[in-house]
């Protein structure tokens, strides 16, 4: 499924963009592997000064009734309770709504209310459909905002991810991911990024560790972690050094102040952290840089799962919870 990511970005570049009335703010509603598409689009559009906000809960945030954003509801299955509830609230408020899904209740509601809908190809795990979902949301946001043409960045994301993957697991991304997976296997991992492409990539890494490698993981960003988290990593009294590891995501476009913080932070935690790896974004556009740093995490999470003899695909416990709710 990861190997199909480049084609997913290309698919989105060829999509016919739906017609949507422009709005000053877009609110992307979705959960988990679908909802993170909003985070990717927020990072891309922030660089262009377009206001995209994220909602990952039932209903809508209180401000939505007054600010009146375009609501983009994204759910791969089309059956996620929180996302359906957000659409209900948006329709109650009379807000413009667009939908991204493979089918399910969400497309039924969209059909009944004549909402612009992008149907993405079905048959995958939602988190593996990242390129379809990010691409579809991006095309909708571009239609509803002054964002420039997103096609070049989608094509670049397709090319950069294809270059990393190569053919038959022989690309440089696979080599890098295997090395990192060796260093991190069996450890609880924290992934660090900074505002922009590596912030969303750090989030994606942690969530792919959760669902593919079936391990806890968390993410955070510089400079905030320099004001709290650093203390724990630079200490040794807890004896966690042998069971934890750090992934530091670096971006070609990061501010010099951020580069300096990363360097100094690495010096300070060096004596106490046994396993630390650095991964750099590649590509030019914010989307391509986010996509490449994320792709390495996707691959690492699968290699870690394979090394532990775990099938990365099923997430039965999530389904069990949904069934029990
Ligand atoms: C499964 C996954 C989950 C789902 C989430 C929401 O691969 O990544 O995080 O994405 O439970 O479901 P959907 O995406 O169908 O709205």
PDB file of C-alpha atoms and ligand atoms in Angstrom, residues 31-35 74-80 83 125-128 133 211 313 315 318 322, ligand 1:
ATOM      1  CA  UNK A  31     -10.347  11.532  12.508  1.00  0.00           C
ATOM      2  CA  UNK A  32      -7.232   9.363  12.497  1.00  0.00           C
ATOM      3  CA  UNK A  33      -5.779   8.420   9.133  1.00  0.00           C
ATOM      4  CA  UNK A  34      -8.370  10.581   7.390  1.00  0.00           C
ATOM      5  CA  UNK A  35      -8.152  13.572   9.717  1.00  0.00           C
ATOM      6  CA  UNK A  74     -13.060  13.662   5.293  1.00  0.00           C
ATOM      7  CA  UNK A  75     -13.626  10.034   6.233  1.00  0.00           C
ATOM      8  CA  UNK A  76     -12.201   7.163   4.219  1.00  0.00           C
ATOM      9  CA  UNK A  77     -14.926   4.723   5.305  1.00  0.00           C
ATOM     10  CA  UNK A  78     -17.552   7.445   5.337  1.00  0.00           C
ATOM     11  CA  UNK A  79     -18.874   6.012   8.582  1.00  0.00           C
ATOM     12  CA  UNK A  80     -16.887   7.730  11.332  1.00  0.00           C
ATOM     13  CA  UNK A  83     -17.114  13.251  11.285  1.00  0.00           C
ATOM     14  CA  UNK A 125      -6.591   1.099   5.199  1.00  0.00           C
ATOM     15  CA  UNK A 126      -7.518   4.794   5.610  1.00  0.00           C
ATOM     16  CA  UNK A 127      -4.011   5.660   6.796  1.00  0.00           C
ATOM     17  CA  UNK A 128      -2.551   4.087   3.656  1.00  0.00           C
ATOM     18  CA  UNK A 133      -6.971  12.072   1.033  1.00  0.00           C
ATOM     19  CA  UNK A 211      -1.067   1.493  13.996  1.00  0.00           C
ATOM     20  CA  UNK A 313      -2.163  -3.850   8.374  1.00  0.00           C
ATOM     21  CA  UNK A 315      -6.036  -2.445  13.603  1.00  0.00           C
ATOM     22  CA  UNK A 318      -9.891   0.246  16.819  1.00  0.00           C
ATOM     23  CA  UNK A 322     -16.042   1.406  17.342  1.00  0.00           C
TER      24      UNK A 322
HETATM   25  C1  LIG B   1      -7.133   3.052  10.013  1.00  0.00           C
HETATM   26  C2  LIG B   1      -6.878   4.380  10.511  1.00  0.00           C
HETATM   27  C3  LIG B   1      -7.820   5.022  11.469  1.00  0.00           C
HETATM   28  C4  LIG B   1      -9.063   5.607  10.759  1.00  0.00           C
HETATM   29  C5  LIG B   1      -9.982   6.336  11.755  1.00  0.00           C
HETATM   30  C6  LIG B   1     -11.145   7.061  11.091  1.00  0.00           C
HETATM   31  O1  LIG B   1      -6.186   2.724   9.020  1.00  0.00           O
HETATM   32  O2  LIG B   1      -5.886   4.957  10.160  1.00  0.00           O
HETATM   33  O3  LIG B   1      -7.115   6.031  12.157  1.00  0.00           O
HETATM   34  O4  LIG B   1      -8.626   6.527   9.770  1.00  0.00           O
HETATM   35  O5  LIG B   1     -10.478   5.399  12.682  1.00  0.00           O
HETATM   36  O6  LIG B   1     -11.802   6.260  10.170  1.00  0.00           O
HETATM   37  P1  LIG B   1     -12.087   6.846   8.710  1.00  0.00           P
HETATM   38  O7  LIG B   1     -10.743   7.172   8.153  1.00  0.00           O
HETATM   39  O8  LIG B   1     -12.761   5.752   7.957  1.00  0.00           O
HETATM   40  O9  LIG B   1     -12.947   8.047   8.915  1.00  0.00           O
END
